[in-house]
Amino acid sequence: MLKWYDQQVIYQIYPKSFQDTNQDGIGDLRGVIQRIPYLKQLGVTTIWLNPIYVSPQVDNGYDVSNYYAIDQSLGTMADVEALIAALHANGMFLLLDFVMNHTSDQHPWFQDAVAHPQGLYRDYYLWADAPAKQLPNNWGSFFGGSVWEPDPGATDQYYFHLFDRHMPDLNWKNPEVRHSMLEIAKFWVDKGIDGLRLDAFIHIDKADFHQNVPNQSTEPTIAEEFYAHLPHVQPYLSKFCGALRELKPDIFILGEAASASPELLIDYSRPENNQCNAVITFRSLVDREDQLDPQLPAEFQPKGLDVEGMKRQLTTIQTKLAGVSLPVLYWSNHDMARVATRYASPQYHQRSLKCLATMLYLQRGIPIIYYGEELGLENLQFSDLTSFNDWTVQPFYDRALAVGYSSAEALAMLNQTHKMAARGPMQWDAKQPNTGFSPATPWLHGTTKIADVASEQADSQSLLHFYQRLLRLKQTALFTQGNEIIQATPAGIFRFTRQLDQTAATVTCNLSNQPVTVMTDTTTEVQLLEGSVSHSGQQTTYQPWTLTVTQN
Ligand code: GLC
Ligand code: CA
């Protein structure tokens, strides 16, 4: 049976950067309320907010110190209640980010755990003894360095943190932790939210700490085999999600599983498993790796889209999830560069963004639009390394200079690839200070090309107008419910058909800078065309970054 969330277009809002209403340079919940008419006109039906709970903001809200209150920089509990009411009054839905793998080190649980090593809360976190001041093992943190940090309470123990050292991991083996996290989620469901995005849930089970990554290096090493997708993740998740579904049977649970393979997507989203309804994997985006400089780490080098690789990967995902769950379709989020910076063709900038959106969002699945993407917003350009708020950029930069890059080139690589550069202010109106985001200096400051709502609304050929048309088409039954077949096509061309009962559509996109010729498709009524095509016999030539959507 079709559920409300099977027909959604989700819009991801980084609340600090969307709309400031009290002139402090930080976006807020009132700003989101104010922009509901804009979102509605865009064709968005559900909003996912990055974390809004009380936080020291070491990781922009993913370090939570109180789950039961709103960070004062973003607003109040009354503001969230008003937001929920306003969205519902407009037939829209709200998803909150749920940070379940770790808390802030300022959370009272951690403070108590440190102050009272024999106390109840010690076992809320993960500790290991480290004889002779050695790290307990060589596992690496996603934010650089070791996952281990000495107990601030000066025992001989270390605590475990997969992300920043100010974000200690919770011990999900402890039933009290599982209970406490469930209570928090229930509190928010009772408030009237429609669903949750489960942050980093794949890490809530860890292996025995007494084992090392077998390698020669003395440096801490990313060790997903010891802390991602371990056997207890699914049982913990089923219990958690099951209990929430008892409270709210139609809750939408969107899991974030950055490293999930297509096989794991099935496990985490198969309805019988009572876990997530849909799962975000970072593996659905496939980068070109063939032009990397081997002298530099890959992470901060611009890469470009591997069209053929992505065709293969999406074919696998679509095939495996057919009849199981809806794939999640997205081009960017707050953890990666913006699509306009990462994958757009410099030569055919706007048309390439139209093609990329069409190729992905008309597929079977739930689109998530990252705020500003509909305008073609690009990464911010920072002029200094401190703006990245990430100590790992310095070693990259030093290395780049050492192997012969100029400082401008090294900085440009970081600006093109770094997640922080993707979190810039929304651009509402170029005629206003800070493009209408705030009269005050924005919390995150950098320069970027203008791509603002006001000008794009005035231009019927704009990307914004195209997104409006595309999202309306997406919400027709054929594109939400139809089955999908991705066709074998020449390199650069992405073509698939959607079919529902007697209706069918073919989507064809040339994702390359060259003209490509393909067999003419049999559906004829043109729904969307950008760029230009020419026919000859049974063949059609698509000019660079041209797209068609045809329907019978
Ligand atoms: C997720 C978030 C990311 C955050 C991390 C730790 O991956 O998307 O932004 O830093 O979890 O909470
Ligand atoms: Ca504000």
XYZ file of C-alpha atoms and ligand atoms in Angstrom:
565
model
C 0.000 0.000 0.000
C 1.236 3.451 -0.900
C 2.437 5.486 2.093
C 2.656 9.258 2.344
C 6.427 9.105 2.287
C 6.523 7.162 -0.965
C 5.514 10.307 -2.821
C 7.653 12.921 -1.147
C 10.135 15.413 -2.434
C 12.433 16.152 0.492
C 14.292 19.429 0.903
C 17.282 19.466 3.206
C 17.744 22.649 5.211
C 20.926 23.472 7.077
C 19.082 25.742 9.506
C 22.034 28.002 10.319
C 22.324 28.968 6.659
C 18.783 29.264 5.364
C 17.169 32.490 6.591
C 18.025 34.708 9.524
C 15.109 36.615 11.056
C 16.648 38.251 14.135
C 19.713 39.859 12.542
C 22.368 37.806 14.302
C 23.800 36.312 11.103
C 22.549 32.811 11.981
C 19.612 31.253 10.200
C 16.757 30.237 12.476
C 13.491 28.321 12.719
C 11.420 31.465 12.186
C 13.300 31.824 8.921
C 12.198 28.373 7.824
C 8.579 29.216 8.656
C 8.861 32.433 6.674
C 10.034 30.530 3.589
C 7.348 27.837 3.498
C 5.547 29.526 0.567
C 8.791 29.426 -1.427
C 9.243 25.730 -0.694
C 5.671 24.965 -1.566
C 6.000 26.715 -4.878
C 9.181 24.777 -5.582
C 7.234 21.535 -5.221
C 8.824 20.350 -2.001
C 6.618 18.378 0.362
C 8.891 17.375 3.248
C 11.629 19.234 5.068
C 14.602 17.599 6.735
C 16.308 19.891 9.224
C 19.887 19.277 10.282
C 20.129 19.105 14.106
C 18.438 21.892 16.041
C 19.047 20.710 19.622
C 21.167 22.511 22.214
C 24.761 22.175 21.129
C 28.186 23.699 21.703
C 28.354 23.701 17.864
C 31.680 21.924 17.570
C 30.115 20.061 14.623
C 27.267 22.481 13.877
C 24.692 20.739 16.003
C 25.772 17.102 15.588
C 27.325 17.480 19.050
C 24.198 17.572 21.195
C 24.291 18.603 24.866
C 20.515 18.597 25.418
C 18.124 16.686 23.152
C 15.043 18.087 24.827
C 15.528 21.742 23.939
C 16.299 23.898 20.920
C 19.653 25.612 20.521
C 19.025 29.233 21.390
C 20.802 30.433 18.262
C 18.074 28.735 16.182
C 14.986 29.536 18.232
C 12.738 28.071 20.884
C 10.490 25.101 21.465
C 7.554 27.364 20.590
C 9.203 28.031 17.211
C 9.448 24.313 16.417
C 5.856 23.821 17.410
C 4.900 26.723 15.143
C 6.965 25.218 12.320
C 5.295 21.823 12.660
C 1.863 23.451 12.682
C 2.657 25.665 9.698
C 4.014 22.771 7.639
C 1.050 20.569 8.451
C -1.358 23.372 7.609
C 0.286 23.402 4.176
C 0.068 19.644 3.743
C 3.812 19.313 4.330
C 5.905 17.156 6.654
C 8.913 17.547 8.945
C 11.864 15.221 9.541
C 14.319 15.927 12.349
C 17.902 14.755 12.436
C 18.427 12.267 15.229
C 21.989 11.996 16.499
C 22.154 8.576 18.104
C 25.776 7.437 17.899
C 27.317 10.075 20.161
C 26.625 13.149 22.272
C 28.585 16.303 22.993
C 31.218 16.049 25.734
C 29.177 18.823 27.372
C 26.148 16.549 27.692
C 25.306 15.960 31.382
C 25.687 12.191 30.851
C 29.299 12.577 29.775
C 30.027 15.181 32.422
C 28.729 12.776 35.041
C 30.608 9.856 33.489
C 33.850 11.785 33.841
C 33.127 13.129 37.322
C 32.063 9.733 38.688
C 34.018 6.812 37.232
C 32.008 4.462 39.444
C 28.714 6.164 38.642
C 25.717 5.116 36.591
C 26.648 7.194 33.533
C 30.191 5.874 33.104
C 28.784 2.957 31.151
C 26.844 5.295 28.844
C 30.108 5.741 26.942
C 32.922 3.549 25.661
C 36.125 3.295 27.666
C 39.320 1.317 27.354
C 42.310 0.919 29.630
C 45.576 1.964 28.139
C 48.606 0.648 29.941
C 51.758 2.746 29.818
C 49.981 5.641 28.100
C 49.579 3.768 24.851
C 46.491 4.173 22.723
C 44.176 1.181 23.179
C 44.357 0.396 19.443
C 45.200 1.984 16.087
C 41.662 2.770 14.924
C 41.262 6.125 13.212
C 38.563 8.765 13.679
C 36.580 10.072 10.689
C 37.669 13.545 11.745
C 41.376 12.645 11.737
C 43.694 11.161 14.355
C 42.802 8.408 16.802
C 39.332 7.421 17.999
C 40.780 7.521 21.523
C 41.112 10.493 23.806
C 42.361 10.433 27.404
C 39.719 10.578 30.126
C 39.518 14.267 31.103
C 39.021 12.948 34.629
C 42.617 11.719 34.583
C 42.063 8.016 35.129
C 44.176 5.623 33.049
C 41.310 5.172 30.647
C 40.552 6.558 27.213
C 37.119 7.266 25.750
C 36.051 6.432 22.207
C 35.010 9.051 19.639
C 34.425 8.205 16.011
C 33.978 11.860 15.056
C 35.354 14.934 16.843
C 37.016 14.363 20.219
C 34.275 16.519 21.714
C 31.715 13.935 20.551
C 32.094 10.780 22.675
C 30.331 7.681 21.311
C 27.433 6.217 23.250
C 27.569 2.623 24.441
C 24.541 1.004 22.794
C 25.322 -2.293 24.522
C 24.028 -0.638 27.664
C 20.223 -1.101 27.820
C 19.948 2.232 29.675
C 21.430 3.992 26.648
C 18.996 2.290 24.293
C 16.143 3.232 26.596
C 17.272 6.858 26.949
C 17.679 7.345 23.211
C 14.267 5.858 22.553
C 12.712 8.185 25.136
C 14.211 11.170 23.324
C 12.877 10.010 19.968
C 9.433 9.420 21.475
C 9.429 12.921 22.918
C 9.862 14.334 19.411
C 7.335 12.022 17.840
C 4.869 13.184 20.491
C 5.628 16.765 19.465
C 4.167 15.915 16.075
C 7.154 15.470 13.775
C 6.585 13.093 10.873
C 9.865 11.271 10.798
C 13.537 11.091 11.650
C 16.786 11.037 9.765
C 18.973 8.670 11.754
C 22.449 10.115 11.853
C 25.372 7.687 11.551
C 23.288 4.768 12.855
C 25.569 2.216 11.189
C 28.190 2.848 13.880
C 26.219 2.042 17.036
C 27.892 -1.360 17.442
C 31.664 -1.733 17.759
C 34.059 -4.657 17.653
C 36.282 -5.791 20.501
C 38.765 -3.006 21.168
C 41.659 -5.440 21.559
C 42.323 -5.682 17.859
C 44.332 -3.519 15.535
C 43.999 -2.783 11.870
C 46.689 -5.050 10.479
C 49.001 -2.595 8.755
C 52.549 -1.348 8.924
C 51.692 2.243 9.700
C 51.807 3.623 13.216
C 49.242 6.275 12.241
C 45.642 5.682 13.283
C 43.758 4.139 10.355
C 40.085 4.299 9.356
C 38.808 0.878 10.400
C 35.207 0.507 9.203
C 35.441 -3.268 9.656
C 35.576 -2.622 13.404
C 32.908 0.043 13.736
C 30.498 0.072 10.792
C 27.630 -2.350 10.044
C 28.522 -4.684 12.934
C 26.102 -7.473 13.876
C 24.214 -5.672 16.640
C 23.363 -2.622 14.566
C 20.303 -4.255 13.035
C 18.807 -5.712 16.223
C 19.251 -2.379 18.038
C 17.730 -0.591 15.087
C 14.730 -2.928 14.790
C 13.900 -2.484 18.461
C 14.254 1.279 18.229
C 12.243 1.682 15.035
C 9.702 -0.924 16.104
C 8.978 0.978 19.324
C 8.547 4.233 17.407
C 6.175 2.569 14.947
C 4.048 1.395 17.859
C 3.679 5.038 18.781
C 3.269 6.268 15.212
C 2.705 3.551 12.637
C 3.291 5.793 9.624
C 6.505 7.393 10.889
C 9.101 7.844 8.158
C 12.552 6.660 9.193
C 15.320 7.732 6.856
C 18.648 6.175 7.749
C 22.042 7.656 6.993
C 24.363 4.796 6.080
C 27.256 6.527 4.366
C 29.203 3.372 3.525
C 26.304 0.996 2.857
C 26.663 -1.305 -0.137
C 23.567 -2.049 -2.217
C 23.211 -5.333 -0.268
C 23.185 -3.530 3.050
C 20.593 -1.083 1.738
C 18.286 -4.062 1.420
C 18.888 -5.204 5.001
C 18.372 -1.763 6.475
C 15.211 -0.968 4.492
C 13.409 -4.296 3.979
C 9.968 -3.780 5.572
C 10.059 -7.183 7.343
C 13.180 -6.060 9.232
C 11.292 -3.162 10.790
C 14.251 -0.797 10.499
C 14.476 2.173 8.120
C 11.944 3.013 5.420
C 14.663 4.359 3.169
C 18.418 4.688 3.400
C 20.946 7.261 2.213
C 24.212 5.780 0.994
C 27.134 7.900 -0.180
C 28.042 5.089 -2.559
C 25.356 6.065 -5.044
C 27.603 8.884 -6.275
C 30.579 7.690 -8.296
C 33.598 9.920 -8.845
C 36.221 9.770 -11.567
C 39.475 8.744 -9.985
C 41.609 8.592 -13.121
C 42.943 12.116 -12.987
C 44.075 12.219 -9.403
C 47.539 13.342 -8.484
C 49.108 10.342 -6.731
C 51.301 12.653 -4.694
C 48.282 13.977 -2.793
C 45.583 12.306 -0.704
C 42.434 11.779 -2.793
C 40.012 13.289 -0.286
C 40.474 16.964 -1.182
C 41.189 16.598 -4.887
C 38.382 17.559 -7.301
C 37.268 14.497 -9.240
C 34.286 14.926 -11.533
C 31.464 12.506 -12.234
C 32.105 8.992 -13.514
C 28.964 8.698 -15.640
C 29.493 5.070 -16.605
C 30.403 4.093 -13.045
C 27.304 5.771 -11.720
C 25.146 4.128 -14.379
C 26.385 0.745 -13.187
C 25.943 1.614 -9.530
C 22.415 2.997 -9.949
C 21.452 -0.005 -12.041
C 22.570 -2.255 -9.204
C 20.772 -0.194 -6.560
C 17.563 0.065 -8.598
C 17.575 -3.633 -9.360
C 18.252 -4.723 -5.797
C 15.727 -2.375 -4.219
C 12.908 -3.081 -6.686
C 10.047 -4.437 -4.601
C 11.975 -3.741 -1.355
C 12.097 -0.004 -0.713
C 12.571 3.282 -2.505
C 16.148 4.358 -3.223
C 17.140 7.807 -1.977
C 18.114 10.167 -4.800
C 20.382 13.104 -4.045
C 23.300 15.029 -5.514
C 24.627 16.828 -2.464
C 24.268 17.239 1.242
C 26.057 19.083 4.038
C 28.861 16.500 4.069
C 30.082 16.998 0.507
C 30.709 19.657 -2.118
C 27.693 21.189 -3.835
C 26.716 19.542 -7.126
C 27.172 22.799 -9.078
C 30.799 22.842 -7.943
C 31.463 19.128 -8.010
C 29.836 17.831 -11.181
C 28.491 20.662 -13.371
C 30.112 21.147 -16.767
C 31.963 24.481 -16.761
C 31.107 24.836 -20.465
C 27.375 24.068 -20.218
C 26.872 25.013 -16.619
C 23.143 25.537 -16.298
C 22.117 22.873 -18.804
C 24.318 20.322 -17.124
C 22.582 20.983 -13.813
C 19.197 20.482 -15.488
C 20.415 17.190 -16.937
C 21.830 15.935 -13.668
C 18.611 16.731 -11.804
C 16.449 15.055 -14.451
C 18.615 11.948 -14.693
C 18.442 11.351 -10.967
C 15.150 12.656 -9.646
C 12.880 11.048 -12.238
C 14.201 7.652 -11.253
C 12.351 5.394 -8.874
C 13.039 6.811 -5.431
C 12.781 9.716 -3.034
C 14.586 12.905 -4.078
C 16.386 15.023 -1.513
C 17.196 18.516 -2.723
C 19.960 20.259 -0.775
C 18.916 23.890 -0.131
C 20.136 26.223 -2.871
C 20.741 23.380 -5.309
C 17.638 24.488 -7.211
C 19.419 27.810 -7.854
C 22.723 26.305 -8.900
C 24.373 27.555 -5.721
C 28.076 26.769 -5.623
C 30.538 26.125 -2.822
C 31.808 29.103 -0.883
C 35.346 30.241 -1.560
C 37.204 30.687 1.700
C 40.346 32.783 1.744
C 41.988 31.114 4.720
C 42.321 27.630 6.142
C 40.701 28.400 9.496
C 37.279 28.823 7.839
C 37.150 25.081 7.144
C 37.129 24.411 10.895
C 38.951 21.130 10.184
C 42.531 20.518 11.253
C 43.073 17.938 8.506
C 43.109 20.606 5.782
C 46.473 21.949 6.986
C 48.448 18.737 6.281
C 46.797 18.520 2.845
C 47.704 22.115 2.100
C 51.299 21.668 3.303
C 51.693 18.552 1.216
C 50.270 20.283 -1.881
C 52.781 23.116 -1.506
C 55.591 20.645 -0.949
C 54.880 18.875 -4.236
C 54.690 22.106 -6.221
C 51.170 23.552 -6.103
C 50.797 27.265 -5.437
C 48.963 28.303 -2.299
C 46.068 29.559 -4.473
C 45.815 26.171 -6.187
C 45.887 24.302 -2.906
C 43.195 26.532 -1.441
C 41.098 26.185 -4.607
C 41.163 22.391 -4.287
C 39.936 22.633 -0.717
C 37.216 25.113 -1.645
C 35.996 22.813 -4.390
C 35.831 19.677 -2.291
C 35.334 20.539 1.359
C 31.996 19.982 3.089
C 32.211 23.267 5.004
C 32.277 25.203 1.740
C 28.897 23.605 0.869
C 27.187 25.083 3.927
C 26.992 28.711 2.853
C 24.021 31.057 3.195
C 21.008 30.661 0.949
C 20.763 33.402 -1.663
C 17.357 35.055 -1.678
C 17.875 38.388 -3.340
C 21.124 39.752 -4.746
C 19.894 43.319 -4.234
C 19.856 42.911 -0.473
C 22.824 42.745 1.908
C 24.228 39.207 2.090
C 21.761 38.237 -0.659
C 18.834 38.533 1.713
C 20.061 35.880 4.116
C 20.723 38.380 6.899
C 21.559 42.049 7.268
C 24.305 40.936 9.674
C 27.536 39.198 8.653
C 26.686 35.508 8.123
C 28.099 32.995 10.634
C 29.978 31.358 7.777
C 31.664 33.811 5.524
C 33.043 33.321 2.037
C 32.496 34.525 -1.498
C 30.597 32.694 -4.196
C 28.830 33.316 -7.485
C 25.417 34.904 -7.265
C 22.535 32.526 -7.875
C 19.573 34.096 -6.123
C 15.876 33.335 -5.902
C 14.698 36.809 -6.982
C 16.525 36.796 -10.329
C 15.672 33.184 -11.075
C 12.024 33.746 -10.319
C 12.060 36.538 -12.895
C 13.643 34.327 -15.562
C 11.447 31.588 -17.025
C 14.525 29.737 -18.357
C 16.208 29.595 -14.959
C 17.246 26.489 -13.094
C 14.705 27.338 -10.402
C 11.816 27.278 -12.893
C 13.149 24.047 -14.313
C 13.228 22.444 -10.846
C 9.619 23.535 -10.318
C 8.552 21.803 -13.539
C 10.658 18.744 -12.840
C 9.351 18.272 -9.317
C 5.735 18.585 -10.497
C 6.408 15.852 -13.044
C 8.114 13.768 -10.368
C 4.975 13.832 -8.290
C 2.793 12.227 -10.930
C 1.931 8.573 -10.317
C 4.137 7.321 -13.135
C 7.270 8.799 -11.618
C 6.528 7.971 -7.989
C 5.133 4.486 -8.495
C 6.220 3.245 -11.893
C 8.812 0.542 -12.270
C 12.146 1.399 -13.801
C 14.504 -0.070 -16.332
C 17.859 1.532 -17.002
C 18.879 0.885 -20.579
C 22.237 -0.016 -22.029
C 23.306 3.058 -24.007
C 26.468 4.549 -25.496
C 28.899 6.202 -23.077
C 27.705 9.550 -21.765
C 24.019 8.773 -22.264
C 21.808 7.879 -19.340
C 18.427 6.524 -20.380
C 15.693 4.763 -18.445
C 12.034 4.018 -18.816
C 9.353 4.268 -16.177
C 6.167 2.301 -16.536
C 2.879 2.114 -14.695
C -0.119 0.235 -16.073
C -0.643 1.597 -19.586
C 1.578 4.656 -19.269
C 5.285 4.784 -19.912
C 7.948 7.447 -20.117
C 11.512 7.524 -21.340
C 14.103 9.817 -19.831
C 17.242 10.401 -21.882
C 20.120 12.607 -20.789
C 23.409 13.272 -22.493
C 25.733 13.804 -19.559
C 28.738 14.704 -21.654
C 30.333 17.588 -23.523
C 30.021 15.758 -26.873
C 27.028 15.021 -29.110
C 25.959 11.370 -28.795
C 23.670 9.363 -31.068
C 21.234 6.776 -29.689
C 18.292 4.771 -30.984
C 15.151 6.891 -31.087
C 12.802 5.926 -28.297
C 9.298 4.801 -29.035
C 7.400 7.093 -26.699
C 6.730 10.298 -28.479
C 4.951 13.015 -26.571
C 7.625 15.378 -25.304
C 7.182 16.419 -21.684
C 10.514 18.108 -21.188
C 13.284 19.126 -23.567
C 16.411 21.123 -22.773
C 19.176 21.516 -25.317
C 18.629 20.127 -28.791
C 18.089 16.839 -30.571
C 18.048 15.885 -34.241
C 16.514 12.761 -35.762
C 17.710 10.679 -38.656
C 15.943 7.416 -39.413
C 15.844 5.340 -36.233
C 18.495 7.435 -34.565
C 18.503 10.571 -32.485
C 21.511 12.743 -31.785
C 21.639 14.499 -28.448
C 23.737 17.649 -28.279
C 25.938 18.035 -25.152
C 23.954 18.051 -21.932
C 20.632 17.701 -23.704
C 17.711 15.992 -22.025
C 14.337 14.717 -23.112
C 11.440 13.223 -21.228
C 8.914 11.603 -23.516
C 5.698 9.865 -22.591
C 3.117 7.789 -24.445
C 26.830 12.395 9.959
C 26.536 13.821 9.603
C 27.789 14.625 9.707
C 28.256 14.566 11.123
C 28.417 13.123 11.585
C 28.552 13.058 13.063
O 27.688 11.799 9.076
O 25.932 13.886 8.346
O 27.621 15.953 9.308
O 29.480 15.225 11.255
O 27.322 12.330 11.262
O 27.335 13.336 13.690
Ca 19.007 34.304 13.668
